[in-house]
C-alpha cells in the first residue's frame, strides 16, 4: 500500500470508505488521521509477524524491558520515517488536498511517562529495534497519564491528560492473551502427595490484565518489536465485595501514573500498579516461551529482563513464585535462573528515590510475594555472615529492615548486572551509595552512559540542521551517528559556520512563533535563548537560574547605565502535584516573567518565559532552538540527564556543573566548548560532611546575594510578601540542602562568560559545531550496543 504515491492514494481512499463509509471530501480531519494511522500500523504489522517468527526460528535470546514509564511522544512522524514511507505519504496526501502536518499535530503525546526515565525507555526501544535486536517493552496503559499542566495566576494546576480521547491508533488489543493478577487473600502451605511443600494463595482478589500491543518499527530494517501496555479490567472471578467498589478499585490501577503516595491509599495503589504490570508481563513472557520451547529449563538462556529502576523489582519474587509454585522447581534451581536473567539499572543516588515499602503493605497486598522476599533476605543474610561481613555492613545490605523492604537491595542481590547511567553516577554508586554491595559483588557493577535516539532528536525534528549536515558531511551519520565526528573538519569553515547560524535562527523563529501563539509573549530571536527544560526538583536548581535572573533585574534597578546582551530565559517543567516547594518555584518563575516582561526598561534586554505542559512535543521545538543548555544540578545528584545530550546534538552550549553526563560531555568536547562552573561532587560531599556550610555567612558576606534573597520577601515580584517565604526559608532555615548559595557567584560569572562568548558569532558557531560533532557518542545506538553485548548477550535478528 506504500510502494508508490498512486497506490497509496487508492488505498487511503479505500480505507476511508471501508472504515467510515465516507468519501475524503466529506470526512472529518480526525477520520483522516485515524485512517492514516491504521494504515501505517498495518504496514508495520507485516514486519511485526515476520520478526516474531524469525526470533523463534533462530532461537534468539530476547530482552524484556520493564519500566513504569515509556514517554513515547507522538508516533506518526517517527513511524513514517522509520518505515521509509514519509515522502510517499506526504506527497500522496498533498495530491488529495490533505496537509500531513495537520494530521501529525492532531496526535496527542501518549500519556505513558513523565521524565527522563520514561524518555530513555522510549529511546531504547527505538535503538533496540533499529539495530536489529529482539526485545519487548512492558508497562501500564495509563488512561490519564501523569497530568496535563495548566498555569493559572502563575500557579501550576493539574488536570487529567485525556490523551486517549481519539483512542490510540497504534495499539492492538489482545484479549485472548489476558491474564488474572491476584491481590490480597492469604497463603496456605501444605504437603502434596510427594511430600513436597507447596503454597496455595486463597481468598485472593483477581484483576484481569489485558494487553494492548504497540508496534515499534525499526529504521528501514524490516524489524518490528513490541511495546506491551497492560490495562486493568474486572475478572470473571468476582471478589466477595460490592461490585461498584470493586470496579472503582480496578479502574484506579491504570488511571494515572504515580498516584499521590503521601496518603496510605496512594501507597497501596502504587504497589498494586507495580505488581500488576510485573505479574502480567511475566505471565505473558512464560506463555510465549513455552509456545517455542518444551520447558522452562532454558528460560534464562532465551530471556533477559531489564529492570528500569526499582519500580519493577517485584519481577524477582514473582519469577521465583512462578518457577516454584507453577513449575515445581526447587529454590536453588529457581534462584539460579532468576539471577541469570534479571538485570537492574539504577537511576538515582537520592535516598528518598530508592524505594522502600512497609512490610505490612506487601504482606497484606501480596502475601506469597512477601514470603519469598523474606526467604531471599534470610538466605542473603546467612551468606553475608558466612563471608565474615561486619554486622554494621550486613545491616546496611539487608532487604528487610526496620519494618521496610528495600527494593534496591533486593535488585542488587538478585540481578546478574547492576549498572549506573553515567560514569560519575556509577562511581558514586560504587564508592558511596552501594559501597558495601560493590565490595562483595564487584563483578555485577558496570556503567552504561545514557543516550538519546538521534533519529527522533535530530533527523526527524530538525530538518534544517539535517540539510546542513547532509550537504557538509554526507548522510552516513544517519545510520552511524559516530560519523557526526566528520563535522570536526569543518568547524573553522566560515561558510559552514554561517550556514549553522542561519539554521539556528530558523529554529528560533519557529519557537518564537510558538511562544507568541501560545503565551502571547514576543521574544527577540537575536537574543540568547537560554533554556532549562526538565522535571522541577530542588536538586535540579531551577531556583538558581531564578536567582541569577533576579540578580540581573537588580542591576538594572541599581544602575541606570547597566546594559547586557539580549537574553531570553525559557523554562519548561512539571512539578509533582504534592511537591509544594517545586510548585512555589513555578509560581516564582511566572512572577518574574510577569514583572520583567512588562518592565519598559528591563524587557528591552531580557524576557522570561515559562512554557506550560512540558512534553516530548514541546521538547521537539524547544531543544533545537536553544543557544544555551542549562544543566545546573548540584554536583553528585543528577544520575545522568538526557536533555543535555539532546541540546548538544542540536548545537547548544552546555552551561553546567560537573554532574551526571555533563562530565562526559565536557570531556568529549573540551572545556573550551562548554561552560562549567561550581563545586565538584567531591567538593560538595566534603563540604556537607564537614558541617561547616553556613548559609548566613554567605548571606552576610555577599551583598549581591543578599539583595537577591531579600527580593523573595518583597515586591515587585509579588503583592503578597509571604508568597515566596517558603523558598527563602528552605534556603536559609534548612541550610540550603543543594548548595545554591555556595555556587551562586560561580554561576553568575559563568553566565557572564556565556554572554561575552556569544558576541563572537563565528566563535560561537564553532563551539556549537563541535558539540554537534561530538554528540554521536550520546546516541542510544551506542548505549544499546553496550547493553546488548555486555549485559544482555543478544544476537541480532537475521532479516
PDB file of C-alpha atoms in Angstrom, residues 223-452:
ATOM      1  CA  UNK A 223      12.332  -5.357  12.153  1.00  0.00           C
ATOM      2  CA  UNK A 224       9.387  -4.556  14.422  1.00  0.00           C
ATOM      3  CA  UNK A 225       9.393  -5.119  18.186  1.00  0.00           C
ATOM      4  CA  UNK A 226       6.553  -4.752  20.690  1.00  0.00           C
ATOM      5  CA  UNK A 227       5.669  -2.336  23.453  1.00  0.00           C
ATOM      6  CA  UNK A 228       3.074  -4.143  25.570  1.00  0.00           C
ATOM      7  CA  UNK A 229       0.810  -1.973  27.708  1.00  0.00           C
ATOM      8  CA  UNK A 230      -1.365  -3.612  30.352  1.00  0.00           C
ATOM      9  CA  UNK A 231      -4.870  -2.407  31.169  1.00  0.00           C
ATOM     10  CA  UNK A 232      -6.943  -3.482  34.175  1.00  0.00           C
ATOM     11  CA  UNK A 233     -10.442  -4.896  33.803  1.00  0.00           C
ATOM     12  CA  UNK A 234     -12.743  -6.826  36.159  1.00  0.00           C
ATOM     13  CA  UNK A 235     -12.013 -10.520  36.359  1.00  0.00           C
ATOM     14  CA  UNK A 236     -14.675 -13.069  35.565  1.00  0.00           C
ATOM     15  CA  UNK A 237     -13.984 -14.429  39.050  1.00  0.00           C
ATOM     16  CA  UNK A 238     -15.515 -11.672  41.152  1.00  0.00           C
ATOM     17  CA  UNK A 239     -14.493 -10.980  44.748  1.00  0.00           C
ATOM     18  CA  UNK A 240     -16.857 -11.066  47.685  1.00  0.00           C
ATOM     19  CA  UNK A 241     -17.499  -7.319  47.769  1.00  0.00           C
ATOM     20  CA  UNK A 242     -19.895  -4.788  46.295  1.00  0.00           C
ATOM     21  CA  UNK A 243     -19.281  -4.671  42.524  1.00  0.00           C
ATOM     22  CA  UNK A 244     -19.207  -0.882  42.241  1.00  0.00           C
ATOM     23  CA  UNK A 245     -16.429  -0.699  44.820  1.00  0.00           C
ATOM     24  CA  UNK A 246     -14.506  -3.491  43.076  1.00  0.00           C
ATOM     25  CA  UNK A 247     -14.909  -1.808  39.688  1.00  0.00           C
ATOM     26  CA  UNK A 248     -13.713   1.510  41.107  1.00  0.00           C
ATOM     27  CA  UNK A 249     -10.618  -0.156  42.592  1.00  0.00           C
ATOM     28  CA  UNK A 250      -9.870  -1.923  39.299  1.00  0.00           C
ATOM     29  CA  UNK A 251     -10.187   1.285  37.309  1.00  0.00           C
ATOM     30  CA  UNK A 252      -7.839   3.094  39.695  1.00  0.00           C
ATOM     31  CA  UNK A 253      -4.932   0.799  38.794  1.00  0.00           C
ATOM     32  CA  UNK A 254      -4.440   2.247  35.324  1.00  0.00           C
ATOM     33  CA  UNK A 255      -5.953   5.669  35.830  1.00  0.00           C
ATOM     34  CA  UNK A 256      -2.790   7.718  36.493  1.00  0.00           C
ATOM     35  CA  UNK A 257       0.961   7.459  36.522  1.00  0.00           C
ATOM     36  CA  UNK A 258       2.391   7.933  40.022  1.00  0.00           C
ATOM     37  CA  UNK A 259      -0.724   8.407  42.170  1.00  0.00           C
ATOM     38  CA  UNK A 260      -0.314  10.550  45.270  1.00  0.00           C
ATOM     39  CA  UNK A 261       1.689   8.484  47.760  1.00  0.00           C
ATOM     40  CA  UNK A 262       1.529  10.942  50.643  1.00  0.00           C
ATOM     41  CA  UNK A 263      -1.530   9.005  51.867  1.00  0.00           C
ATOM     42  CA  UNK A 264      -1.755   5.297  52.640  1.00  0.00           C
ATOM     43  CA  UNK A 265      -4.298   4.548  49.913  1.00  0.00           C
ATOM     44  CA  UNK A 266      -1.944   6.073  47.362  1.00  0.00           C
ATOM     45  CA  UNK A 267       0.957   3.950  48.593  1.00  0.00           C
ATOM     46  CA  UNK A 268      -1.107   0.792  48.254  1.00  0.00           C
ATOM     47  CA  UNK A 269      -2.181   1.864  44.778  1.00  0.00           C
ATOM     48  CA  UNK A 270       1.423   2.419  43.646  1.00  0.00           C
ATOM     49  CA  UNK A 271       2.416  -1.000  44.969  1.00  0.00           C
ATOM     50  CA  UNK A 272      -0.602  -2.532  43.259  1.00  0.00           C
ATOM     51  CA  UNK A 273       0.388  -0.867  39.954  1.00  0.00           C
ATOM     52  CA  UNK A 274       3.900  -2.217  40.176  1.00  0.00           C
ATOM     53  CA  UNK A 275       2.865  -5.788  40.834  1.00  0.00           C
ATOM     54  CA  UNK A 276       0.054  -5.611  38.283  1.00  0.00           C
ATOM     55  CA  UNK A 277       2.243  -4.991  35.259  1.00  0.00           C
ATOM     56  CA  UNK A 278       5.101  -7.153  36.555  1.00  0.00           C
ATOM     57  CA  UNK A 279       2.878 -10.189  37.159  1.00  0.00           C
ATOM     58  CA  UNK A 280       1.015  -9.765  33.873  1.00  0.00           C
ATOM     59  CA  UNK A 281       4.222  -9.205  31.912  1.00  0.00           C
ATOM     60  CA  UNK A 282       5.924 -12.276  33.360  1.00  0.00           C
ATOM     61  CA  UNK A 283       2.866 -14.454  32.766  1.00  0.00           C
ATOM     62  CA  UNK A 284       2.882 -13.433  29.106  1.00  0.00           C
ATOM     63  CA  UNK A 285       6.637 -13.980  28.922  1.00  0.00           C
ATOM     64  CA  UNK A 286       6.371 -17.501  30.265  1.00  0.00           C
ATOM     65  CA  UNK A 287       3.483 -18.311  27.944  1.00  0.00           C
ATOM     66  CA  UNK A 288       5.424 -17.009  24.922  1.00  0.00           C
ATOM     67  CA  UNK A 289       8.492 -19.026  25.928  1.00  0.00           C
ATOM     68  CA  UNK A 290       6.524 -22.255  26.232  1.00  0.00           C
ATOM     69  CA  UNK A 291       4.993 -21.777  22.785  1.00  0.00           C
ATOM     70  CA  UNK A 292       8.510 -22.174  21.375  1.00  0.00           C
ATOM     71  CA  UNK A 293      10.364 -24.350  23.892  1.00  0.00           C
ATOM     72  CA  UNK A 294       9.224 -27.534  25.695  1.00  0.00           C
ATOM     73  CA  UNK A 295      10.026 -26.430  29.261  1.00  0.00           C
ATOM     74  CA  UNK A 296      11.224 -23.601  31.492  1.00  0.00           C
ATOM     75  CA  UNK A 297      14.668 -25.159  31.871  1.00  0.00           C
ATOM     76  CA  UNK A 298      16.207 -22.793  29.316  1.00  0.00           C
ATOM     77  CA  UNK A 299      14.125 -19.735  30.213  1.00  0.00           C
ATOM     78  CA  UNK A 300      17.193 -17.806  31.387  1.00  0.00           C
ATOM     79  CA  UNK A 301      19.075 -18.661  28.214  1.00  0.00           C
ATOM     80  CA  UNK A 302      16.376 -17.210  25.965  1.00  0.00           C
ATOM     81  CA  UNK A 303      15.213 -14.258  28.074  1.00  0.00           C
ATOM     82  CA  UNK A 304      16.862 -11.381  29.906  1.00  0.00           C
ATOM     83  CA  UNK A 305      14.733  -8.959  31.933  1.00  0.00           C
ATOM     84  CA  UNK A 306      15.971  -5.393  32.410  1.00  0.00           C
ATOM     85  CA  UNK A 307      14.526  -3.520  35.390  1.00  0.00           C
ATOM     86  CA  UNK A 308      14.361   0.205  34.687  1.00  0.00           C
ATOM     87  CA  UNK A 309      14.897   1.489  38.239  1.00  0.00           C
ATOM     88  CA  UNK A 310      13.248  -0.059  41.306  1.00  0.00           C
ATOM     89  CA  UNK A 311       9.595   0.141  40.198  1.00  0.00           C
ATOM     90  CA  UNK A 312       9.632  -3.304  38.505  1.00  0.00           C
ATOM     91  CA  UNK A 313      11.794  -5.077  41.126  1.00  0.00           C
ATOM     92  CA  UNK A 314       8.855  -7.305  42.078  1.00  0.00           C
ATOM     93  CA  UNK A 315       9.839  -9.206  38.921  1.00  0.00           C
ATOM     94  CA  UNK A 316      12.324 -11.048  41.159  1.00  0.00           C
ATOM     95  CA  UNK A 317       9.991 -12.625  43.726  1.00  0.00           C
ATOM     96  CA  UNK A 318       7.244 -13.075  41.133  1.00  0.00           C
ATOM     97  CA  UNK A 319       9.515 -15.052  38.822  1.00  0.00           C
ATOM     98  CA  UNK A 320      10.595 -17.136  41.814  1.00  0.00           C
ATOM     99  CA  UNK A 321       6.920 -17.759  42.585  1.00  0.00           C
ATOM    100  CA  UNK A 322       6.188 -18.839  39.023  1.00  0.00           C
ATOM    101  CA  UNK A 323       9.148 -21.218  38.874  1.00  0.00           C
ATOM    102  CA  UNK A 324       8.486 -22.782  42.272  1.00  0.00           C
ATOM    103  CA  UNK A 325       4.697 -22.745  42.593  1.00  0.00           C
ATOM    104  CA  UNK A 326       3.674 -23.304  38.977  1.00  0.00           C
ATOM    105  CA  UNK A 327       6.582 -25.350  37.637  1.00  0.00           C
ATOM    106  CA  UNK A 328       7.753 -27.022  40.853  1.00  0.00           C
ATOM    107  CA  UNK A 329      11.399 -26.006  40.687  1.00  0.00           C
ATOM    108  CA  UNK A 330      13.380 -26.274  43.904  1.00  0.00           C
ATOM    109  CA  UNK A 331      14.524 -22.986  45.447  1.00  0.00           C
ATOM    110  CA  UNK A 332      18.151 -23.266  44.329  1.00  0.00           C
ATOM    111  CA  UNK A 333      17.201 -24.110  40.756  1.00  0.00           C
ATOM    112  CA  UNK A 334      14.711 -21.263  40.569  1.00  0.00           C
ATOM    113  CA  UNK A 335      17.189 -18.830  42.117  1.00  0.00           C
ATOM    114  CA  UNK A 336      19.850 -19.923  39.641  1.00  0.00           C
ATOM    115  CA  UNK A 337      17.528 -18.994  36.767  1.00  0.00           C
ATOM    116  CA  UNK A 338      16.411 -15.675  38.231  1.00  0.00           C
ATOM    117  CA  UNK A 339      19.928 -14.465  38.989  1.00  0.00           C
ATOM    118  CA  UNK A 340      20.975 -15.186  35.423  1.00  0.00           C
ATOM    119  CA  UNK A 341      18.092 -13.451  33.656  1.00  0.00           C
ATOM    120  CA  UNK A 342      17.407 -10.279  35.647  1.00  0.00           C
ATOM    121  CA  UNK A 343      19.453  -7.071  35.387  1.00  0.00           C
ATOM    122  CA  UNK A 344      18.941  -3.780  37.209  1.00  0.00           C
ATOM    123  CA  UNK A 345      19.529  -0.179  36.133  1.00  0.00           C
ATOM    124  CA  UNK A 346      19.832   2.351  38.928  1.00  0.00           C
ATOM    125  CA  UNK A 347      18.752   5.896  38.097  1.00  0.00           C
ATOM    126  CA  UNK A 348      19.304   7.824  41.284  1.00  0.00           C
ATOM    127  CA  UNK A 349      21.582   8.451  44.228  1.00  0.00           C
ATOM    128  CA  UNK A 350      18.819  10.223  46.171  1.00  0.00           C
ATOM    129  CA  UNK A 351      17.922   8.059  49.146  1.00  0.00           C
ATOM    130  CA  UNK A 352      14.274   9.134  49.061  1.00  0.00           C
ATOM    131  CA  UNK A 353      14.007   7.856  45.475  1.00  0.00           C
ATOM    132  CA  UNK A 354      15.337   4.382  46.337  1.00  0.00           C
ATOM    133  CA  UNK A 355      12.006   2.728  47.022  1.00  0.00           C
ATOM    134  CA  UNK A 356      11.233   1.256  50.430  1.00  0.00           C
ATOM    135  CA  UNK A 357       7.881  -0.391  51.149  1.00  0.00           C
ATOM    136  CA  UNK A 358       6.438  -1.043  54.608  1.00  0.00           C
ATOM    137  CA  UNK A 359       6.460  -4.790  55.169  1.00  0.00           C
ATOM    138  CA  UNK A 360       2.799  -4.774  56.218  1.00  0.00           C
ATOM    139  CA  UNK A 361       1.784  -3.385  52.816  1.00  0.00           C
ATOM    140  CA  UNK A 362       3.416  -6.243  50.929  1.00  0.00           C
ATOM    141  CA  UNK A 363       2.295  -8.822  53.494  1.00  0.00           C
ATOM    142  CA  UNK A 364      -1.346  -7.795  53.093  1.00  0.00           C
ATOM    143  CA  UNK A 365      -1.475  -6.996  49.379  1.00  0.00           C
ATOM    144  CA  UNK A 366       0.933  -9.690  48.114  1.00  0.00           C
ATOM    145  CA  UNK A 367       1.207 -12.371  50.811  1.00  0.00           C
ATOM    146  CA  UNK A 368       3.003 -15.013  48.736  1.00  0.00           C
ATOM    147  CA  UNK A 369       5.414 -12.444  47.323  1.00  0.00           C
ATOM    148  CA  UNK A 370       6.304 -11.286  50.816  1.00  0.00           C
ATOM    149  CA  UNK A 371       7.060 -14.837  51.907  1.00  0.00           C
ATOM    150  CA  UNK A 372       9.500 -15.187  49.022  1.00  0.00           C
ATOM    151  CA  UNK A 373      11.169 -11.836  49.732  1.00  0.00           C
ATOM    152  CA  UNK A 374      11.517 -12.887  53.350  1.00  0.00           C
ATOM    153  CA  UNK A 375      13.258 -16.098  52.334  1.00  0.00           C
ATOM    154  CA  UNK A 376      15.551 -14.267  49.896  1.00  0.00           C
ATOM    155  CA  UNK A 377      16.528 -11.931  52.719  1.00  0.00           C
ATOM    156  CA  UNK A 378      17.110 -14.806  55.164  1.00  0.00           C
ATOM    157  CA  UNK A 379      19.432 -16.610  52.768  1.00  0.00           C
ATOM    158  CA  UNK A 380      21.153 -13.367  51.804  1.00  0.00           C
ATOM    159  CA  UNK A 381      21.927 -12.505  55.431  1.00  0.00           C
ATOM    160  CA  UNK A 382      23.247 -16.022  56.073  1.00  0.00           C
ATOM    161  CA  UNK A 383      25.505 -15.679  53.028  1.00  0.00           C
ATOM    162  CA  UNK A 384      26.840 -12.329  54.209  1.00  0.00           C
ATOM    163  CA  UNK A 385      27.590 -13.639  57.659  1.00  0.00           C
ATOM    164  CA  UNK A 386      29.338 -16.685  56.222  1.00  0.00           C
ATOM    165  CA  UNK A 387      31.675 -14.262  54.435  1.00  0.00           C
ATOM    166  CA  UNK A 388      32.659 -12.674  57.735  1.00  0.00           C
ATOM    167  CA  UNK A 389      30.956  -9.366  56.921  1.00  0.00           C
ATOM    168  CA  UNK A 390      30.592  -6.982  59.874  1.00  0.00           C
ATOM    169  CA  UNK A 391      27.153  -6.646  61.454  1.00  0.00           C
ATOM    170  CA  UNK A 392      27.034  -2.964  60.509  1.00  0.00           C
ATOM    171  CA  UNK A 393      27.654  -3.821  56.863  1.00  0.00           C
ATOM    172  CA  UNK A 394      25.171  -6.711  56.984  1.00  0.00           C
ATOM    173  CA  UNK A 395      22.531  -4.364  58.366  1.00  0.00           C
ATOM    174  CA  UNK A 396      23.093  -1.873  55.541  1.00  0.00           C
ATOM    175  CA  UNK A 397      22.609  -4.604  52.937  1.00  0.00           C
ATOM    176  CA  UNK A 398      19.554  -6.326  54.391  1.00  0.00           C
ATOM    177  CA  UNK A 399      16.500  -6.462  52.145  1.00  0.00           C
ATOM    178  CA  UNK A 400      14.070  -6.326  55.080  1.00  0.00           C
ATOM    179  CA  UNK A 401      14.984  -3.995  57.911  1.00  0.00           C
ATOM    180  CA  UNK A 402      13.147  -1.815  60.418  1.00  0.00           C
ATOM    181  CA  UNK A 403       9.765  -2.790  59.045  1.00  0.00           C
ATOM    182  CA  UNK A 404      10.677  -1.865  55.467  1.00  0.00           C
ATOM    183  CA  UNK A 405      11.506  -3.759  52.279  1.00  0.00           C
ATOM    184  CA  UNK A 406      14.438  -2.114  50.491  1.00  0.00           C
ATOM    185  CA  UNK A 407      13.764  -2.642  46.790  1.00  0.00           C
ATOM    186  CA  UNK A 408      17.186  -1.526  45.541  1.00  0.00           C
ATOM    187  CA  UNK A 409      18.865  -4.032  47.869  1.00  0.00           C
ATOM    188  CA  UNK A 410      16.609  -6.789  46.541  1.00  0.00           C
ATOM    189  CA  UNK A 411      17.508  -5.783  42.985  1.00  0.00           C
ATOM    190  CA  UNK A 412      21.255  -5.856  43.644  1.00  0.00           C
ATOM    191  CA  UNK A 413      21.181  -9.231  45.392  1.00  0.00           C
ATOM    192  CA  UNK A 414      19.199 -10.968  42.650  1.00  0.00           C
ATOM    193  CA  UNK A 415      20.495  -9.309  39.476  1.00  0.00           C
ATOM    194  CA  UNK A 416      23.233 -10.535  37.177  1.00  0.00           C
ATOM    195  CA  UNK A 417      24.147  -6.905  36.422  1.00  0.00           C
ATOM    196  CA  UNK A 418      23.789  -3.574  38.236  1.00  0.00           C
ATOM    197  CA  UNK A 419      24.511  -0.532  36.114  1.00  0.00           C
ATOM    198  CA  UNK A 420      24.634   3.197  36.592  1.00  0.00           C
ATOM    199  CA  UNK A 421      23.789   5.591  33.777  1.00  0.00           C
ATOM    200  CA  UNK A 422      26.816   7.911  33.682  1.00  0.00           C
ATOM    201  CA  UNK A 423      30.442   7.440  34.648  1.00  0.00           C
ATOM    202  CA  UNK A 424      30.232   9.765  37.668  1.00  0.00           C
ATOM    203  CA  UNK A 425      26.940   8.247  38.798  1.00  0.00           C
ATOM    204  CA  UNK A 426      28.351   4.719  38.639  1.00  0.00           C
ATOM    205  CA  UNK A 427      31.411   5.739  40.655  1.00  0.00           C
ATOM    206  CA  UNK A 428      29.162   7.275  43.320  1.00  0.00           C
ATOM    207  CA  UNK A 429      27.196   4.022  43.496  1.00  0.00           C
ATOM    208  CA  UNK A 430      30.375   2.004  43.909  1.00  0.00           C
ATOM    209  CA  UNK A 431      32.114   4.309  46.364  1.00  0.00           C
ATOM    210  CA  UNK A 432      29.187   5.563  48.411  1.00  0.00           C
ATOM    211  CA  UNK A 433      25.525   4.612  47.919  1.00  0.00           C
ATOM    212  CA  UNK A 434      26.146   0.911  47.238  1.00  0.00           C
ATOM    213  CA  UNK A 435      29.712   0.650  48.539  1.00  0.00           C
ATOM    214  CA  UNK A 436      29.177  -2.448  50.686  1.00  0.00           C
ATOM    215  CA  UNK A 437      27.458  -4.297  47.864  1.00  0.00           C
ATOM    216  CA  UNK A 438      30.211  -3.349  45.422  1.00  0.00           C
ATOM    217  CA  UNK A 439      32.876  -4.762  47.730  1.00  0.00           C
ATOM    218  CA  UNK A 440      31.087  -8.138  47.754  1.00  0.00           C
ATOM    219  CA  UNK A 441      29.782  -8.235  44.152  1.00  0.00           C
ATOM    220  CA  UNK A 442      32.230  -6.096  42.130  1.00  0.00           C
ATOM    221  CA  UNK A 443      31.604  -8.171  39.008  1.00  0.00           C
ATOM    222  CA  UNK A 444      27.968  -7.058  38.914  1.00  0.00           C
ATOM    223  CA  UNK A 445      28.624  -3.322  38.734  1.00  0.00           C
ATOM    224  CA  UNK A 446      29.157  -1.525  35.432  1.00  0.00           C
ATOM    225  CA  UNK A 447      28.407   1.750  33.706  1.00  0.00           C
ATOM    226  CA  UNK A 448      26.187   2.324  30.701  1.00  0.00           C
ATOM    227  CA  UNK A 449      26.053   6.045  29.995  1.00  0.00           C
ATOM    228  CA  UNK A 450      22.618   7.066  28.781  1.00  0.00           C
ATOM    229  CA  UNK A 451      21.873   8.284  25.298  1.00  0.00           C
ATOM    230  CA  UNK A 452      19.104   9.629  23.081  1.00  0.00           C
TER     231      UNK A 452
END
